[in-house]
Amino acid sequence: MRQALRRRRRSLHWTQVMRCTELYMPTLREAPSDLTAPSTVFLFRAGMLRKVRGGLYGYLPLGYRVLDRIGATVREALGGIGAAEMMLPRLPLGYEELMAFVVRGELAGFRRPPLTVYQVQLEDQPDSGTRAGLPHSRQQLVVEGCSFDVEPGSAAESVARLSGALERVFERTGLECRRVDMGMDRSGPFFREYFGLSENGETALLVCSHCQAVDRRETAPCVPDGTASGDAEAEPAAGRSVARPAGRTPGSMGPTGPVGRRSRVREVPTPGMRSIAEVSQFLRVPPERMCKTLVYSCGGRPVVVLLRGDHTLSESKLASLLDCHDLAMADDRIVEEVTGAPTGFAGPRGLPSGVPVYADHGLRGLADGVAGANRNGAHVMHVYADRDFPLGVRYEDLRQAAAGERCAVCGRGTYEERSAFAVARLRRLGAGAAEQWGLKVPDQAGTPRMLHPVSFRMEVGVLLTAVAEQRADENGIVWPEAIAPFHVVICPIGRDGAVGETSGRLYSEMGGQGLDVLLDDRGERAGVMFNDADLLGIPVRVTVGARSLAEGCVEIKHRREAQGARIRLEEACSVVSGMVAGRG
């Protein structure tokens, strides 16, 4: 127990026992009015954080102690898997490329891969700072690193090792998080993200109520809908071309009903109405019976996407389908070149044959729908997917899923939306990046072998915010023992000489056992000291009063518990040490 406490003590750079009268801890009754997230409010009120200027925040001593403890926890976890810390200059390069540049020339002579290196640094984030709060700071403390492996299978093992290290950090810091994997193959995920759940998080996750599958809202798989029932002809599999059936005669059955009973397409004027909402209201047609026609640019070439009017396109799914790294909405000029109409009036009929067309599964079986007429100021009614969509259209899962929909993984539960902060990620970069960066080492036969890099990154300030938000109650933040600014606070009640003497003795003895001790020697009333102790989130409070001392006791209370307990004075140090070590 004492060895564990001393190990934590060595991870910090300052003395472990302090008095409130010597510590800069400007607590506040109220936080600034522009702060609304509970975590940031309590960090300000506890004197841990202050705004320096727009989008920039400074950690005061107590906040920096928490930040330093998180850093020590990260270093311990990464050191446990053999990762070595380094410090590199800040250059206009990605950290992955910079680390590859540093190690590539000497890796073979130093040791055989795999090699894992990382650094901890303050990073500028110029795109942030538009909203108040620590997660939006224009500077963030980040942990970033790379592992270099010879075999693809070893790269997968590095993903597993690094994942284990990150998950140990989350466990020690008390963070409730969710993991999202993307781009799976036989060697595992190409991309893995960790999200700290938070009501104020900026990322929307969908979690299945039955199987607990979790994914980003943008990438969560959707159950194919819109498929008509009772069709005598089998629907083509997802991803295959759909050709219009040949040889049908009036009165035969199509996917949406008798072909001969369908109305002909009719063009109607919709001057100035470009949005789904405007056209839906004007024509009195619900959005789910409308077809959105979107034009994107991929590698400089146009791509047309068809989507149901009440659905939202997932650009992540489209980019993955097209294997496109520069996907972007086409500008007005390209839209008019492809469709013959300005943006807002594009439709699926009469598109050029050389332009690929993809439709979401939600449009399968569209019957008597509405779409753009490919003419300025006009839409068309009575659109049928199997009749009016282009030949060769491919149906794919292209839309964003939504809360309440059936889970596409197990088919039994429904998606529930949770907000979260992205706190860490892992990425297998593959042979392409390695070749670009010249990452080759000779094998035992002297043949050059391409390395397989795996990168990882964690935003420490965002992790701190997520932990604070998850563990806040009405009185302040309940820090886990591993990252609390102090393990124990001693609160002397009254000015009795025996109270002061006993408090000082406990202060010294607990510090000698490796505990981080804060002595509240300000002479405040008991209520003020107790409120500040709760606000700071120090795990254990020891109250020394004349009445309890007369009985040879002190009161010891854990921050998570409603009531304290009287403990014999001679047992106080061992009880507190056990509480800290047992929960830390």
Coordinates of C-alpha atoms in Angstrom, one line a residue:
M1 CA 0.0 0.0 0.0
R2 CA 2.7 2.5 1.0
Q3 CA 4.8 1.6 -2.0
A4 CA 1.8 2.5 -4.3
L5 CA 1.4 5.8 -2.5
R6 CA 5.1 6.6 -2.8
R7 CA 5.0 5.7 -6.5
R8 CA 2.3 8.2 -7.1
R9 CA 4.2 10.7 -5.0
R10 CA 7.2 10.5 -7.1
S11 CA 5.2 11.3 -10.2
L12 CA 4.6 14.9 -9.1
H13 CA 7.1 17.7 -9.1
W14 CA 6.3 19.4 -5.8
T15 CA 5.8 18.8 -2.1
Q16 CA 2.8 16.7 -1.2
V17 CA 1.8 18.6 2.0
M18 CA 0.4 22.1 1.8
R19 CA -1.5 24.6 3.9
C20 CA -4.4 26.6 2.5
T21 CA -2.7 29.8 3.7
E22 CA 0.2 29.0 1.4
L23 CA -1.8 27.8 -1.6
Y24 CA -3.2 30.0 -4.3
M25 CA -6.8 28.7 -4.5
P26 CA -9.2 31.6 -5.4
T27 CA -12.5 29.8 -5.0
L28 CA -15.7 31.6 -6.2
R29 CA -19.3 31.5 -5.2
E30 CA -20.5 31.9 -8.8
A31 CA -18.8 31.2 -12.1
P32 CA -18.8 33.7 -15.1
S33 CA -22.2 33.9 -16.8
D34 CA -21.0 32.7 -20.1
L35 CA -20.0 29.3 -18.7
T36 CA -22.9 26.8 -18.6
A37 CA -21.3 23.3 -18.6
P38 CA -21.2 22.0 -15.0
S39 CA -17.6 20.8 -15.4
T40 CA -16.3 24.2 -16.4
V41 CA -18.4 26.0 -13.9
F42 CA -17.0 23.9 -11.0
L43 CA -13.4 24.1 -12.3
F44 CA -13.8 27.9 -12.2
R45 CA -15.5 28.0 -8.9
A46 CA -12.8 25.7 -7.4
G47 CA -10.0 28.0 -8.4
M48 CA -8.6 25.5 -10.8
L49 CA -9.2 27.2 -14.1
R50 CA -9.3 30.8 -15.4
K51 CA -9.9 32.4 -18.8
V52 CA -6.8 34.3 -20.0
R53 CA -8.3 35.6 -23.2
G54 CA -10.8 34.5 -25.9
G55 CA -10.4 30.8 -26.3
L56 CA -7.4 30.4 -24.0
Y57 CA -7.5 29.1 -20.5
G58 CA -4.9 28.8 -17.7
Y59 CA -4.6 26.1 -15.1
L60 CA -4.1 27.5 -11.6
P61 CA -2.2 25.4 -9.0
L62 CA -5.0 23.0 -8.1
G63 CA -6.0 22.5 -11.7
Y64 CA -2.5 21.9 -12.7
R65 CA -2.1 19.3 -10.0
V66 CA -5.0 17.4 -11.5
L67 CA -3.6 17.8 -15.0
D68 CA -0.2 16.6 -13.9
R69 CA -1.7 13.5 -12.2
I70 CA -3.5 12.6 -15.4
G71 CA -0.2 13.0 -17.3
A72 CA 1.5 10.7 -14.7
T73 CA -1.3 8.1 -15.2
V74 CA -0.8 8.3 -19.0
R75 CA 3.0 7.9 -18.6
E76 CA 2.6 4.9 -16.3
A77 CA 0.2 3.2 -18.6
L78 CA 2.3 3.8 -21.8
G79 CA 5.5 2.8 -19.9
G80 CA 3.8 -0.4 -19.0
I81 CA 3.7 -1.5 -22.7
G82 CA 7.3 -0.4 -23.4
A83 CA 6.5 3.0 -25.0
A84 CA 9.3 5.6 -24.7
E85 CA 8.6 9.3 -24.2
M86 CA 10.4 11.9 -26.4
M87 CA 10.2 15.6 -27.1
L88 CA 10.2 17.0 -30.6
P89 CA 10.1 20.5 -32.0
R90 CA 6.9 22.0 -33.3
L91 CA 7.0 22.0 -37.1
P92 CA 4.4 22.4 -39.8
L93 CA 4.2 18.6 -40.1
G94 CA 1.8 16.0 -38.6
Y95 CA 3.2 14.3 -35.6
E96 CA 3.0 11.0 -37.3
E97 CA 5.2 12.2 -40.2
L98 CA 7.6 14.0 -37.8
M99 CA 8.1 10.9 -35.7
A100 CA 8.6 8.7 -38.8
F101 CA 11.2 11.2 -40.0
V102 CA 13.1 11.0 -36.7
V103 CA 13.2 7.2 -36.4
R104 CA 13.4 6.0 -40.0
G105 CA 17.1 6.3 -40.5
E106 CA 18.2 4.6 -37.3
L107 CA 15.5 2.2 -36.3
A108 CA 17.2 -0.9 -37.8
G109 CA 20.5 -0.2 -36.1
F110 CA 18.9 0.5 -32.7
R111 CA 16.5 -2.4 -32.2
R112 CA 14.1 -4.6 -34.1
P113 CA 10.6 -3.2 -34.4
P114 CA 8.1 -2.8 -33.0
L115 CA 9.1 0.5 -31.5
T116 CA 6.6 2.8 -29.7
V117 CA 7.4 6.4 -29.0
Y118 CA 5.2 9.3 -27.8
Q119 CA 5.4 12.9 -26.6
V120 CA 3.3 15.2 -24.4
Q121 CA 3.0 18.8 -25.6
L122 CA 0.8 21.9 -25.7
E123 CA -0.7 22.1 -29.2
D124 CA -2.3 25.1 -30.9
Q125 CA -5.8 24.5 -32.2
P126 CA -6.7 27.7 -34.1
D127 CA -10.1 26.4 -35.3
S128 CA -11.3 26.1 -31.7
G129 CA -12.2 28.9 -29.3
T130 CA -15.5 29.8 -30.8
R131 CA -17.4 28.5 -27.7
A132 CA -16.7 28.9 -24.0
G133 CA -15.3 26.0 -22.0
L134 CA -12.1 24.0 -21.8
P135 CA -12.9 21.5 -24.6
H136 CA -13.0 24.5 -27.0
S137 CA -9.7 26.0 -25.9
R138 CA -7.4 27.1 -28.7
Q139 CA -4.5 25.3 -26.9
Q140 CA -4.8 21.7 -25.7
L141 CA -2.4 19.4 -23.9
V142 CA -2.1 16.3 -26.0
V143 CA -0.4 13.0 -25.9
E144 CA 0.5 11.7 -29.3
G145 CA 2.7 8.9 -30.6
C146 CA 3.4 6.1 -33.0
S147 CA 4.2 2.5 -33.0
F148 CA 6.3 1.0 -35.9
D149 CA 5.9 -2.7 -36.8
V150 CA 7.2 -4.9 -39.6
E151 CA 4.3 -7.2 -40.0
P152 CA 0.6 -6.2 -40.5
G153 CA -0.2 -8.7 -37.7
S154 CA 2.2 -7.0 -35.4
A155 CA 0.5 -3.7 -36.2
A156 CA -2.8 -5.2 -35.1
E157 CA -1.1 -6.3 -31.8
S158 CA 0.1 -2.8 -31.3
V159 CA -3.5 -1.6 -31.7
A160 CA -4.4 -4.0 -29.0
R161 CA -1.5 -3.0 -26.7
L162 CA -2.2 0.7 -27.1
S163 CA -5.9 0.2 -26.6
G164 CA -5.2 -1.6 -23.4
A165 CA -3.0 1.2 -22.2
L166 CA -5.6 3.9 -23.0
E167 CA -8.3 1.9 -21.4
R168 CA -6.2 1.6 -18.2
V169 CA -5.9 5.4 -18.2
F170 CA -9.7 5.7 -18.5
E171 CA -10.2 3.2 -15.7
R172 CA -7.8 5.0 -13.4
T173 CA -9.2 8.4 -14.1
G174 CA -12.8 7.2 -13.6
L175 CA -13.9 8.1 -17.1
E176 CA -17.0 6.3 -18.5
C177 CA -16.3 6.0 -22.2
R178 CA -17.4 4.2 -25.3
R179 CA -15.3 2.8 -28.1
V180 CA -16.0 3.1 -31.8
D181 CA -14.2 1.0 -34.4
M182 CA -14.2 1.8 -38.1
G183 CA -12.7 0.1 -41.2
M184 CA -12.4 -3.5 -40.0
D185 CA -10.4 -6.2 -41.7
R186 CA -8.9 -9.5 -40.5
S187 CA -6.2 -7.6 -38.6
G188 CA -8.7 -5.5 -36.7
P189 CA -9.9 -1.9 -37.0
F190 CA -8.1 0.7 -39.1
F191 CA -9.5 3.5 -36.9
R192 CA -10.6 3.4 -33.3
E193 CA -12.0 6.3 -31.2
Y194 CA -12.8 6.7 -27.5
F195 CA -15.5 9.0 -26.4
G196 CA -16.2 10.3 -22.9
L197 CA -19.9 10.5 -22.3
S198 CA -21.1 14.0 -21.4
E199 CA -24.4 15.8 -21.7
N200 CA -22.5 18.7 -23.2
G201 CA -20.4 16.7 -25.6
E202 CA -20.3 17.7 -29.3
T203 CA -20.3 14.3 -30.8
A204 CA -23.6 12.4 -31.1
L205 CA -23.3 8.6 -30.5
L206 CA -26.0 6.0 -31.0
V207 CA -26.0 3.1 -28.5
C208 CA -28.2 0.0 -29.0
S209 CA -30.6 -0.6 -26.1
H210 CA -30.1 -4.4 -26.5
C211 CA -26.6 -5.3 -27.7
Q212 CA -24.9 -2.0 -26.6
A213 CA -23.3 -1.6 -30.0
V214 CA -22.1 2.0 -30.3
D215 CA -21.2 4.2 -33.3
R216 CA -21.2 7.8 -34.3
R217 CA -24.5 9.0 -35.6
E218 CA -22.8 9.8 -38.9
T219 CA -21.5 6.2 -39.4
A220 CA -24.0 4.0 -37.5
P221 CA -25.4 1.4 -39.9
C222 CA -29.0 1.7 -40.9
V223 CA -31.6 -1.0 -41.4
P224 CA -32.6 -0.9 -45.1
D225 CA -36.1 0.5 -45.2
G226 CA -38.5 1.5 -48.0
T227 CA -38.4 -2.0 -49.5
A228 CA -41.9 -2.8 -50.7
S229 CA -43.5 -6.1 -49.6
G230 CA -45.3 -8.5 -51.8
D231 CA -43.0 -8.1 -54.8
A232 CA -42.8 -11.2 -56.9
E233 CA -39.3 -10.4 -58.0
A234 CA -36.4 -10.4 -55.6
E235 CA -34.8 -7.1 -54.8
P236 CA -31.1 -6.9 -55.8
A237 CA -28.5 -7.1 -53.0
A238 CA -27.2 -3.8 -51.6
G239 CA -24.3 -2.4 -53.7
R240 CA -25.4 -4.0 -56.9
S241 CA -26.7 -2.1 -59.9
V242 CA -30.5 -1.9 -60.3
A243 CA -31.8 -2.1 -63.9
R244 CA -35.4 -1.3 -64.9
P245 CA -37.3 -4.6 -65.6
A246 CA -37.8 -5.2 -69.3
G247 CA -40.8 -6.6 -71.0
R248 CA -43.4 -5.4 -68.6
T249 CA -46.9 -4.8 -69.9
P250 CA -49.6 -2.6 -68.6
G251 CA -51.2 -4.2 -65.6
S252 CA -48.1 -6.2 -64.6
M253 CA -46.8 -5.8 -61.0
G254 CA -43.9 -3.6 -60.2
P255 CA -42.2 -3.1 -56.8
T256 CA -44.8 -0.5 -55.8
G257 CA -48.0 -1.8 -57.4
P258 CA -49.6 -2.2 -60.8
V259 CA -47.6 -0.5 -63.5
G260 CA -50.6 0.5 -65.6
R261 CA -52.2 2.4 -62.7
R262 CA -49.4 4.8 -62.1
S263 CA -49.8 8.4 -62.9
R264 CA -47.4 10.0 -65.4
V265 CA -44.7 12.3 -64.2
R266 CA -46.1 15.8 -64.0
E267 CA -44.0 19.0 -63.8
V268 CA -45.2 21.7 -61.5
P269 CA -43.9 25.2 -61.0
T270 CA -42.2 25.9 -57.6
P271 CA -40.6 29.3 -58.1
G272 CA -37.9 30.1 -55.6
M273 CA -38.6 27.0 -53.5
R274 CA -35.3 25.2 -53.1
S275 CA -35.6 23.4 -49.8
I276 CA -37.5 20.2 -48.9
A277 CA -39.5 22.1 -46.3
E278 CA -40.7 24.7 -48.8
V279 CA -41.7 22.3 -51.5
S280 CA -43.3 19.9 -49.0
Q281 CA -45.5 22.6 -47.6
F282 CA -46.3 24.0 -51.0
L283 CA -47.3 20.7 -52.6
R284 CA -48.7 19.2 -49.4
V285 CA -46.4 16.1 -49.8
P286 CA -44.6 14.7 -46.7
P287 CA -40.8 14.8 -46.8
E288 CA -40.6 11.0 -46.7
R289 CA -42.2 10.9 -50.2
M290 CA -39.7 13.3 -51.6
C291 CA -36.3 12.7 -53.2
K292 CA -33.3 14.9 -52.6
T293 CA -30.7 15.0 -55.4
L294 CA -27.3 16.0 -54.2
V295 CA -24.2 16.5 -56.3
Y296 CA -20.7 15.9 -54.8
S297 CA -17.2 16.2 -56.1
C298 CA -14.8 13.3 -55.6
G299 CA -11.3 13.6 -57.0
G300 CA -12.5 16.3 -59.3
R301 CA -15.3 14.2 -60.8
P302 CA -19.1 14.6 -60.0
V303 CA -21.1 12.0 -58.2
V304 CA -24.9 12.2 -57.7
V305 CA -26.5 11.0 -54.5
L306 CA -30.3 10.4 -54.1
L307 CA -31.7 10.6 -50.6
R308 CA -35.2 10.6 -49.0
G309 CA -36.4 14.0 -48.1
D310 CA -36.5 13.4 -44.4
H311 CA -33.1 11.8 -44.2
T312 CA -29.6 13.3 -43.8
L313 CA -26.7 12.2 -45.9
S314 CA -23.7 10.7 -44.0
E315 CA -20.7 12.2 -45.9
S316 CA -18.5 9.7 -43.9
K317 CA -20.4 6.7 -45.4
L318 CA -20.3 8.2 -48.9
A319 CA -16.5 9.0 -48.6
S320 CA -15.9 5.4 -47.4
L321 CA -17.9 3.9 -50.2
L322 CA -16.1 6.0 -52.8
D323 CA -12.7 5.6 -51.1
C324 CA -12.5 9.4 -51.5
H325 CA -10.3 11.6 -49.3
D326 CA -11.4 15.0 -50.8
L327 CA -15.1 14.6 -50.9
A328 CA -16.9 18.0 -51.1
M329 CA -20.3 19.4 -52.1
A330 CA -20.2 20.4 -55.7
D331 CA -20.4 24.2 -56.4
D332 CA -23.3 25.7 -58.2
R333 CA -21.5 25.6 -61.6
I334 CA -20.9 21.9 -61.4
V335 CA -24.5 21.2 -60.2
E336 CA -25.8 23.1 -63.2
E337 CA -23.5 21.3 -65.6
V338 CA -24.6 17.9 -64.3
T339 CA -28.3 18.5 -63.9
G340 CA -29.1 21.5 -66.1
A341 CA -30.6 23.2 -63.2
P342 CA -29.4 25.4 -60.3
T343 CA -29.0 24.0 -56.8
G344 CA -32.4 23.2 -55.2
F345 CA -34.1 22.0 -58.4
A346 CA -31.9 19.0 -59.3
G347 CA -33.7 15.6 -59.8
P348 CA -33.0 12.0 -60.7
R349 CA -34.5 12.1 -64.2
G350 CA -32.4 12.8 -67.3
L351 CA -29.0 12.7 -65.7
P352 CA -25.9 12.2 -67.9
S353 CA -25.1 8.5 -68.3
G354 CA -21.4 9.0 -67.5
V355 CA -22.1 10.3 -64.0
P356 CA -22.3 7.6 -61.3
V357 CA -25.6 7.7 -59.3
Y358 CA -26.0 6.3 -55.7
A359 CA -29.3 6.1 -53.8
D360 CA -29.9 5.4 -50.2
H361 CA -31.9 2.3 -49.3
G362 CA -34.6 4.5 -48.0
L363 CA -35.6 5.3 -51.5
R364 CA -36.2 1.7 -52.5
G365 CA -39.9 1.5 -53.5
L366 CA -40.4 5.2 -53.7
A367 CA -44.0 5.6 -55.0
D368 CA -45.8 8.7 -56.2
G369 CA -43.0 10.9 -54.9
V370 CA -41.7 14.4 -55.6
A371 CA -38.2 15.4 -57.0
G372 CA -36.5 18.2 -58.7
A373 CA -37.3 18.7 -62.4
N374 CA -33.8 19.5 -63.5
R375 CA -35.3 22.8 -64.5
N376 CA -35.1 26.2 -62.7
G377 CA -38.2 26.8 -60.6
A378 CA -39.8 23.4 -61.1
H379 CA -40.3 20.0 -59.5
V380 CA -41.9 16.8 -60.8
M381 CA -44.7 14.8 -59.1
H382 CA -45.6 11.1 -59.4
V383 CA -42.0 9.9 -59.3
Y384 CA -41.4 6.1 -59.0
A385 CA -38.0 4.8 -58.1
D386 CA -38.0 1.7 -60.4
R387 CA -39.4 3.7 -63.3
D388 CA -37.8 7.2 -63.0
F389 CA -34.4 6.6 -61.4
P390 CA -31.4 6.3 -63.8
L391 CA -30.4 2.9 -65.1
G392 CA -27.5 1.5 -63.1
V393 CA -28.3 3.4 -59.9
R394 CA -26.7 1.7 -56.9
Y395 CA -28.5 1.4 -53.6
E396 CA -26.3 1.8 -50.5
D397 CA -26.5 2.7 -46.8
L398 CA -25.8 6.4 -47.2
R399 CA -27.9 8.2 -44.5
Q400 CA -27.3 9.1 -40.9
A401 CA -29.1 6.9 -38.4
A402 CA -31.4 8.4 -35.8
A403 CA -32.4 7.7 -32.2
G404 CA -35.4 5.4 -32.0
E405 CA -34.5 3.4 -35.2
R406 CA -34.0 -0.4 -35.0
C407 CA -30.4 -1.4 -34.4
A408 CA -28.8 -2.7 -37.6
V409 CA -26.3 -4.9 -35.7
C410 CA -28.6 -7.1 -33.6
G411 CA -32.0 -6.2 -35.1
R412 CA -33.6 -6.4 -31.6
G413 CA -32.8 -3.1 -29.8
T414 CA -33.3 0.5 -30.8
Y415 CA -30.7 3.3 -31.0
E416 CA -30.5 5.7 -28.1
E417 CA -28.6 8.9 -28.6
R418 CA -25.8 9.9 -26.2
S419 CA -23.6 13.0 -26.3
A420 CA -19.9 12.6 -25.8
F421 CA -16.4 14.3 -26.2
A422 CA -13.8 12.6 -28.4
V423 CA -10.9 12.0 -26.0
A424 CA -8.5 9.6 -27.8
R425 CA -8.0 7.8 -31.1
L426 CA -5.9 5.1 -32.7
R427 CA -5.2 4.7 -36.4
R428 CA -3.5 2.0 -38.5
L429 CA -1.8 4.1 -41.2
G430 CA -0.9 1.2 -43.6
A431 CA 1.8 0.7 -46.1
G432 CA 0.9 3.7 -48.2
A433 CA 1.9 6.2 -45.5
A434 CA 5.0 4.1 -44.7
E435 CA 6.1 4.2 -48.3
Q436 CA 5.5 8.0 -48.6
W437 CA 7.6 8.5 -45.5
G438 CA 10.4 6.1 -46.5
L439 CA 9.8 3.7 -43.5
K440 CA 11.9 0.7 -44.5
V441 CA 14.1 -1.6 -42.5
P442 CA 16.2 -4.6 -43.6
D443 CA 15.1 -8.0 -42.4
Q444 CA 17.4 -10.8 -41.4
A445 CA 18.3 -11.5 -45.0
G446 CA 19.0 -7.8 -45.7
T447 CA 15.8 -7.3 -47.8
P448 CA 14.1 -4.0 -47.2
R449 CA 10.8 -4.4 -45.5
M450 CA 8.1 -1.7 -45.2
L451 CA 7.0 -0.8 -41.7
H452 CA 3.4 -0.6 -40.6
P453 CA 2.9 2.5 -38.4
V454 CA 0.1 2.9 -35.8
S455 CA -0.6 6.3 -34.5
F456 CA -2.4 7.4 -31.3
R457 CA -3.5 10.6 -29.8
M458 CA -5.3 11.7 -26.5
E459 CA -6.5 15.2 -25.6
V460 CA -5.7 15.5 -21.8
G461 CA -7.7 18.7 -21.3
V462 CA -10.8 17.2 -22.9
L463 CA -10.4 14.0 -20.8
L464 CA -10.2 16.2 -17.6
T465 CA -13.4 18.0 -18.6
A466 CA -15.3 14.8 -19.3
V467 CA -14.2 13.3 -16.0
A468 CA -15.2 16.4 -14.2
E469 CA -18.6 16.5 -15.8
Q470 CA -19.3 12.8 -15.2
R471 CA -18.3 13.0 -11.6
A472 CA -19.9 16.3 -10.6
D473 CA -22.7 16.6 -8.1
E474 CA -24.5 19.6 -6.7
N475 CA -21.6 20.5 -4.4
G476 CA -18.6 20.2 -6.8
I477 CA -16.5 17.6 -8.5
V478 CA -15.9 14.2 -7.0
W479 CA -12.3 13.5 -8.2
P480 CA -11.1 9.9 -8.3
E481 CA -8.2 9.3 -5.9
A482 CA -5.7 8.8 -8.8
I483 CA -6.1 12.3 -10.1
A484 CA -7.4 14.3 -7.2
P485 CA -5.4 17.5 -6.4
F486 CA -4.9 16.1 -2.8
H487 CA -5.8 12.8 -1.2
V488 CA -7.0 14.3 2.1
V489 CA -7.9 17.6 3.6
I490 CA -7.7 18.2 7.3
C491 CA -10.3 20.7 8.8
P492 CA -9.6 21.9 12.3
I493 CA -12.7 23.1 14.0
G494 CA -12.2 25.9 16.6
R495 CA -9.1 27.5 18.0
D496 CA -8.5 25.0 20.8
G497 CA -4.8 24.4 21.3
A498 CA -5.2 20.6 21.2
V499 CA -7.1 20.8 17.9
G500 CA -4.3 22.7 16.3
E501 CA -1.6 20.5 17.7
T502 CA -3.5 17.3 16.6
S503 CA -4.2 18.7 13.2
G504 CA -0.5 19.5 12.7
R505 CA 0.6 16.0 13.9
L506 CA -1.9 14.3 11.5
Y507 CA -0.7 16.6 8.7
S508 CA 2.9 15.5 9.2
E509 CA 2.2 11.8 9.8
M510 CA -0.1 11.4 6.7
G511 CA 2.4 13.2 4.5
G512 CA 5.1 10.9 5.8
Q513 CA 3.1 7.9 4.6
G514 CA 3.0 9.3 1.0
L515 CA -0.4 10.9 1.2
D516 CA -1.0 14.3 -0.4
V517 CA -2.4 16.4 2.4
L518 CA -4.0 19.8 2.5
L519 CA -4.4 21.5 5.9
D520 CA -7.1 24.1 6.0
D521 CA -5.5 26.5 8.4
R522 CA -7.5 29.6 7.3
G523 CA -9.5 29.7 10.6
E524 CA -12.8 29.7 8.7
R525 CA -16.1 28.4 10.0
A526 CA -16.8 24.7 9.7
G527 CA -19.4 25.2 7.0
V528 CA -17.0 27.2 4.8
M529 CA -14.3 24.6 5.1
F530 CA -16.6 21.7 4.4
N531 CA -18.1 23.5 1.3
D532 CA -14.7 24.3 -0.1
A533 CA -13.5 20.7 0.5
D534 CA -16.6 19.4 -1.4
L535 CA -16.0 22.0 -4.2
L536 CA -12.4 21.0 -4.6
G537 CA -13.4 17.3 -4.8
I538 CA -10.7 16.1 -2.4
P539 CA -11.6 12.4 -1.7
V540 CA -11.2 12.2 2.1
R541 CA -12.0 14.8 4.7
V542 CA -10.6 14.6 8.3
T543 CA -12.4 16.8 10.8
V544 CA -10.6 17.5 14.1
G545 CA -12.8 19.1 16.8
A546 CA -12.5 19.6 20.5
R547 CA -15.6 17.4 21.3
S548 CA -14.4 14.4 19.3
L549 CA -10.8 14.8 20.6
A550 CA -12.2 14.6 24.1
E551 CA -13.3 11.1 23.2
G552 CA -9.9 10.3 21.5
C553 CA -11.5 10.4 18.0
V554 CA -11.6 12.3 14.7
E555 CA -14.3 12.3 12.0
I556 CA -13.3 10.8 8.7
K557 CA -15.6 11.2 5.7
H558 CA -15.2 10.2 2.0
R559 CA -16.4 12.7 -0.6
R560 CA -18.8 10.1 -2.1
E561 CA -20.5 9.3 1.2
A562 CA -23.2 11.3 3.0
Q563 CA -22.0 10.7 6.5
G564 CA -18.6 10.4 8.2
A565 CA -17.5 8.1 10.9
R566 CA -15.6 8.6 14.2
I567 CA -12.3 6.9 14.1
R568 CA -9.8 6.4 17.0
L569 CA -7.0 9.0 16.7
E570 CA -4.3 6.4 16.6
E571 CA -6.0 4.6 13.7
A572 CA -6.7 7.7 11.6
C573 CA -3.6 7.6 9.4
S574 CA -4.0 3.9 8.6
V575 CA -7.7 4.3 7.9
V576 CA -7.1 7.2 5.5
S577 CA -4.3 5.4 3.7
G578 CA -6.5 2.4 3.2
M579 CA -9.3 4.5 1.8
V580 CA -7.0 6.2 -0.7
A581 CA -5.1 3.1 -1.7
G582 CA -8.3 1.0 -1.9
R583 CA -10.1 3.3 -4.3
G584 CA -7.1 4.8 -6.2

